[in-house]
mmCIF file of C-alpha atoms and ligand atoms in Angstrom:
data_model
loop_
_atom_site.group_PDB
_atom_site.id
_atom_site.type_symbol
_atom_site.label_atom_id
_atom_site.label_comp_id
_atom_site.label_asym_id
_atom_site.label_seq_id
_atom_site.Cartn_x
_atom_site.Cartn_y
_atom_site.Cartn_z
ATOM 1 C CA UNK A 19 0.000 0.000 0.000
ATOM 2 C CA UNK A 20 1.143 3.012 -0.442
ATOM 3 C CA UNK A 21 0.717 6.530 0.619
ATOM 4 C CA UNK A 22 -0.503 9.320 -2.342
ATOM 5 C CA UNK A 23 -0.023 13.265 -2.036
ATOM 6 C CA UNK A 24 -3.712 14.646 -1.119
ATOM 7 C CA UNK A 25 -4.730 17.898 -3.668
ATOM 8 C CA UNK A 26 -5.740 21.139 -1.617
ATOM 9 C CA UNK A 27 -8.180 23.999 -2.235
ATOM 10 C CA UNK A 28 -8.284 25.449 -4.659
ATOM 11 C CA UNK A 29 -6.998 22.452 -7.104
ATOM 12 C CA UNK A 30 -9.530 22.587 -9.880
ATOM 13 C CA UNK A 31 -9.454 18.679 -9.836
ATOM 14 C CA UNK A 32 -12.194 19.037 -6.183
ATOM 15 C CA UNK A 33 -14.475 20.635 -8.597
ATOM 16 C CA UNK A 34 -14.548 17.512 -11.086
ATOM 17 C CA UNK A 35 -17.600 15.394 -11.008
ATOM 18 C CA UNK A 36 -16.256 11.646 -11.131
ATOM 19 C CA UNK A 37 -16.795 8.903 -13.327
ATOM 20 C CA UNK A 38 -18.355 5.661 -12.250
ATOM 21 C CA UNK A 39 -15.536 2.907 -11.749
ATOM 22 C CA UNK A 40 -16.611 0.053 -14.278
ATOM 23 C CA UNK A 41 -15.017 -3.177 -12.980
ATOM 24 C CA UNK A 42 -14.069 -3.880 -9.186
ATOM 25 C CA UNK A 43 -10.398 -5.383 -10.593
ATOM 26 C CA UNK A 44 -7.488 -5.595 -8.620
ATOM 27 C CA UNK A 45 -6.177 -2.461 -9.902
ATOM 28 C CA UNK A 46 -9.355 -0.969 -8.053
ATOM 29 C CA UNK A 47 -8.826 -2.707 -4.734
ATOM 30 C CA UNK A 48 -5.641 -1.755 -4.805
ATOM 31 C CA UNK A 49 -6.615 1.946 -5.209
ATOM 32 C CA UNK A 50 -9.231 1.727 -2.329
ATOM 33 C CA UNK A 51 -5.897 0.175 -0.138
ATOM 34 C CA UNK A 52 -4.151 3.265 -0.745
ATOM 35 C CA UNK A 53 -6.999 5.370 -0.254
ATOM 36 C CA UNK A 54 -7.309 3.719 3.173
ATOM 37 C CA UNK A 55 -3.493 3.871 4.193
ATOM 38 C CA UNK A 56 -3.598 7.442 3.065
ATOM 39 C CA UNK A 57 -6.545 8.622 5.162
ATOM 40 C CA UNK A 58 -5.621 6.690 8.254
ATOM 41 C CA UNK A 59 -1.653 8.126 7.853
ATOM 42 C CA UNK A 60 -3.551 11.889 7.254
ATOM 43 C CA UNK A 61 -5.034 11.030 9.641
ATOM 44 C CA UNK A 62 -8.757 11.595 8.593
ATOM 45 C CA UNK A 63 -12.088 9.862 9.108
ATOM 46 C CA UNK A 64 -13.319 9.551 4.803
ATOM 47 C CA UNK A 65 -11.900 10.101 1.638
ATOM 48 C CA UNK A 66 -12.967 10.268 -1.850
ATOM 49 C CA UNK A 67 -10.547 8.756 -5.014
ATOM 50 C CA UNK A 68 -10.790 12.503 -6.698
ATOM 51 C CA UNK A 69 -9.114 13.743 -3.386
ATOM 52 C CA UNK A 70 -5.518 11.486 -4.535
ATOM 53 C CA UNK A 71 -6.234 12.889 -7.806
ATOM 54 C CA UNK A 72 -8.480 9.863 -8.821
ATOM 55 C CA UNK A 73 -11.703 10.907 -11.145
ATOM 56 C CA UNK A 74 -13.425 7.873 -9.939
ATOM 57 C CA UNK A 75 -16.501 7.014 -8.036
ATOM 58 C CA UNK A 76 -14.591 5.476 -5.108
ATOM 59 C CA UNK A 77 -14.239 6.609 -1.914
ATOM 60 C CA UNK A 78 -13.517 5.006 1.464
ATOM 61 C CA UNK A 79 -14.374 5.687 5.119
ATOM 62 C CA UNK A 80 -13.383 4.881 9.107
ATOM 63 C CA UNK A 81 -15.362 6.724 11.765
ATOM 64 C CA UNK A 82 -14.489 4.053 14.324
ATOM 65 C CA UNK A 83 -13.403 5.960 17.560
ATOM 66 C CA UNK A 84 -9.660 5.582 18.607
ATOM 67 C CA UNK A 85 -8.913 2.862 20.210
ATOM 68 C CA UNK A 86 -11.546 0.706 18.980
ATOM 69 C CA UNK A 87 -10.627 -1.791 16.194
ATOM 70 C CA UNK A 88 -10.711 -0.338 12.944
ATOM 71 C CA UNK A 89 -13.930 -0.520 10.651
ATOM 72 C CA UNK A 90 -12.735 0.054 6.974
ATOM 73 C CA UNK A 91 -15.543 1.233 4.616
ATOM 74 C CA UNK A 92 -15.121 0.542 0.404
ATOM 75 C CA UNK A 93 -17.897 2.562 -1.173
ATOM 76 C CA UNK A 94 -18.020 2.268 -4.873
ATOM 77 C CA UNK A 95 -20.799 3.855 -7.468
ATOM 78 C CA UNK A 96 -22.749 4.749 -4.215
ATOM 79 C CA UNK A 97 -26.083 6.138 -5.184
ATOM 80 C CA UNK A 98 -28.243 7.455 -2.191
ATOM 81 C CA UNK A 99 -31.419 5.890 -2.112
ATOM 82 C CA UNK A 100 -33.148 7.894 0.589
ATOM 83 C CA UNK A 101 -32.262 10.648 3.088
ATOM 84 C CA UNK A 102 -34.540 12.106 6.460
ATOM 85 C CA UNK A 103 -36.375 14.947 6.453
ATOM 86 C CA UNK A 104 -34.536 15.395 10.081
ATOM 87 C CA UNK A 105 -31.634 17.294 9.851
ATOM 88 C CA UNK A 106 -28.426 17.164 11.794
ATOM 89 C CA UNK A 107 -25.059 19.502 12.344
ATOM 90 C CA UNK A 108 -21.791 18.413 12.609
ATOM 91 C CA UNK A 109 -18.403 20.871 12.492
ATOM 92 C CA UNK A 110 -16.964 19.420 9.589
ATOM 93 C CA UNK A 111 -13.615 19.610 8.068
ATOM 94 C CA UNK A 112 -11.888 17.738 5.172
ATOM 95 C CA UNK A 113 -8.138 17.073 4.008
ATOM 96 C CA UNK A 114 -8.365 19.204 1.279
ATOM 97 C CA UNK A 115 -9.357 22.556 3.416
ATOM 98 C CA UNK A 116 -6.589 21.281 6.142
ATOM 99 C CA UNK A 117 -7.000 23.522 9.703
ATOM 100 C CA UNK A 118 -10.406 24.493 8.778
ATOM 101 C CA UNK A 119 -13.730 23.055 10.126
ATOM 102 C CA UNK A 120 -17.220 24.432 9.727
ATOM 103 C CA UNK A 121 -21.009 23.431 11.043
ATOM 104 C CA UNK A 122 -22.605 22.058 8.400
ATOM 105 C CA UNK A 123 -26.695 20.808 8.052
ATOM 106 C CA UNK A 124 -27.843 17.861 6.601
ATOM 107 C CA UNK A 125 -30.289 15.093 6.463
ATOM 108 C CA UNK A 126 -29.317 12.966 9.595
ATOM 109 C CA UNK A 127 -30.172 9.418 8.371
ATOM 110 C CA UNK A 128 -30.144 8.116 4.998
ATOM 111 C CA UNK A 129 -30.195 4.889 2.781
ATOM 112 C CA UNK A 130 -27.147 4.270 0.336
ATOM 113 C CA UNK A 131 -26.382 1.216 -2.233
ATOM 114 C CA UNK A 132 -22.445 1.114 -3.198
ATOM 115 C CA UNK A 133 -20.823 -1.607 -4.483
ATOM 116 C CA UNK A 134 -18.685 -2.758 -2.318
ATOM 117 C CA UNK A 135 -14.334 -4.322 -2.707
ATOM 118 C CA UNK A 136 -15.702 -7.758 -3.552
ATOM 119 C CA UNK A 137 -17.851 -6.182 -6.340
ATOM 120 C CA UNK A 138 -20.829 -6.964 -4.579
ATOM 121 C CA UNK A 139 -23.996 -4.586 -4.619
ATOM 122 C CA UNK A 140 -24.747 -3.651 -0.895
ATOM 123 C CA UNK A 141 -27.338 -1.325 1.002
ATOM 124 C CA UNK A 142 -26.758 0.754 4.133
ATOM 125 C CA UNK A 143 -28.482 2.399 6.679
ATOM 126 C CA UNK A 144 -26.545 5.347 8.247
ATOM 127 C CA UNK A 145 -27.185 7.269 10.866
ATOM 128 C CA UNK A 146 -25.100 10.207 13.173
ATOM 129 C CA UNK A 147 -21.363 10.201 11.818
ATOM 130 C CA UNK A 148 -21.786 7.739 9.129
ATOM 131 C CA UNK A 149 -24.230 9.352 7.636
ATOM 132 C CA UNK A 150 -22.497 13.274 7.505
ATOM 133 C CA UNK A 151 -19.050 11.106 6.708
ATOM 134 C CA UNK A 152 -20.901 9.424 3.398
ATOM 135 C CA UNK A 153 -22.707 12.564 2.514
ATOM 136 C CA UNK A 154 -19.700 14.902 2.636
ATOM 137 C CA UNK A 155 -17.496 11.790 0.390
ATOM 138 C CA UNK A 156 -20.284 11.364 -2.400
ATOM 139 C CA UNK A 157 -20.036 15.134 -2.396
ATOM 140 C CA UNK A 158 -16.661 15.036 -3.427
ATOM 141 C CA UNK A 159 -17.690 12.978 -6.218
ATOM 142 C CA UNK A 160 -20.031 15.274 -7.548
ATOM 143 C CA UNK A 161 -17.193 18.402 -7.657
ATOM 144 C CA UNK A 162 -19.175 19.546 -4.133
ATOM 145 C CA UNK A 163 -16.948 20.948 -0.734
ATOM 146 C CA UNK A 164 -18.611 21.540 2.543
ATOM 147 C CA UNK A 165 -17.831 24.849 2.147
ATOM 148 C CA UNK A 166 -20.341 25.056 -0.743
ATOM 149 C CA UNK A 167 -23.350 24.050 2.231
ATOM 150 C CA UNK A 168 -21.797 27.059 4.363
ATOM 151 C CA UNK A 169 -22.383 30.830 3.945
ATOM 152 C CA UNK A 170 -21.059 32.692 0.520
ATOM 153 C CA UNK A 171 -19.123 35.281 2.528
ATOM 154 C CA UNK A 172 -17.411 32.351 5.066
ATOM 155 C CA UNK A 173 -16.653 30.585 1.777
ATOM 156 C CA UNK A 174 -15.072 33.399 -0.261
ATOM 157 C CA UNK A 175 -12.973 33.947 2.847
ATOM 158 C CA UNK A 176 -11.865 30.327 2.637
ATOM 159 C CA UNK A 177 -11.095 29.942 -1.066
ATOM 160 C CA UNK A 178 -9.358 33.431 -0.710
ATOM 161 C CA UNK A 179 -7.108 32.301 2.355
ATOM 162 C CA UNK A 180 -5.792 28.623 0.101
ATOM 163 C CA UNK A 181 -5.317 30.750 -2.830
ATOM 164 C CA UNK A 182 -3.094 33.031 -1.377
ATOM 165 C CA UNK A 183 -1.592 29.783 0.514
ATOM 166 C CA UNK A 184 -1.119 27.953 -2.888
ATOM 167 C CA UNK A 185 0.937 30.701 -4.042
ATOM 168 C CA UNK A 186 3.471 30.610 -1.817
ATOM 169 C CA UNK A 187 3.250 26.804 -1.277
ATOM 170 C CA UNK A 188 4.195 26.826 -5.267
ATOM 171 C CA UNK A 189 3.045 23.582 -7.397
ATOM 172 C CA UNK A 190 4.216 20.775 -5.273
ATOM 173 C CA UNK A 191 1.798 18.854 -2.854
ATOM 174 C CA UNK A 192 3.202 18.372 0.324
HETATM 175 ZN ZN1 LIG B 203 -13.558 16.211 2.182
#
């Protein structure tokens, strides 16, 4: 497994809606392991395949608490089937905004069918975490940040702060 370079705001690649992955092949599987290795080693709780760089509809989550064993997540060509009325707010934040983390609404339980790293269809019901953690991934797949759910003026502040950040940082990821 190995560990890939994570793009930052305001990479134009975050605003690129991804393709759906065709075959689950060992070249996928193999993707999803470095997604994994590369979240946990960020460390980070979800990450989607467009986040390494990856135009795919792949992405791969953890919210297991520390300490407790780990619970890896493979979600491939998710599709949400159906989300609550009921809302819920977490303070979000995401690798590619590092240092910045922002309350963010959104349906607090919802349905979603993936395919899964065996290439099997499966269904799942999410609630609390889960459910903000799958929400804010198939976001990224559809060229969608949480700062785009948060206030214009909070946003342009954001995008204004990396972009200055990016200039000095130069082109290399680190
Ligand atoms: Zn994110």
């Amino acid at each position: 497994m190995t560990i890939k370079p994570i793009i930052i705001l305001p990479d134009p690649l975050l605003k690129q809606v991804s393709e759906p992955v065709a075959t689950v092949d060992d070249a996928v599987r193999k993707l999803a392991d470095d997604m994994l290795e590369t979240m946990y080693d960020a460390p980070g709780i979800g990450l989607a395949a467009i986040q390494i760089g990856v135009p795919r509809r792949l992405l791969v989550i953890d919210v297991s608490k520390e300490g407790e064993e780990k619970q890896p997540l493979v979600v491939i060509n998710p599709t949400i089937l159906k989300s609550s009325d009921e809302r819920s707010v977490y303070e979000e934040g995401c690798l590619s905004i590092p240092d910045y983390y922002a309350e963010v609404e959104r349906p607090a339980t919802l349905t979603v069918e993936f395919v899964n790293r065996d290439g099997k269809m499966q269904t799942i019901d999410a609630d609390g975490l889960l459910a903000t953690c799958l929400q804010h991934e198939i976001d990224h797949l559809n060229g969608t940040l949480f700062i785009d759910h948060i206030s214009k003026l909070k946003r342009d502040m954001v995008i204004r702060k990396f972009t200055k950040a990016s200039k000095t940082r130069g082109t290399k990821a680190i």
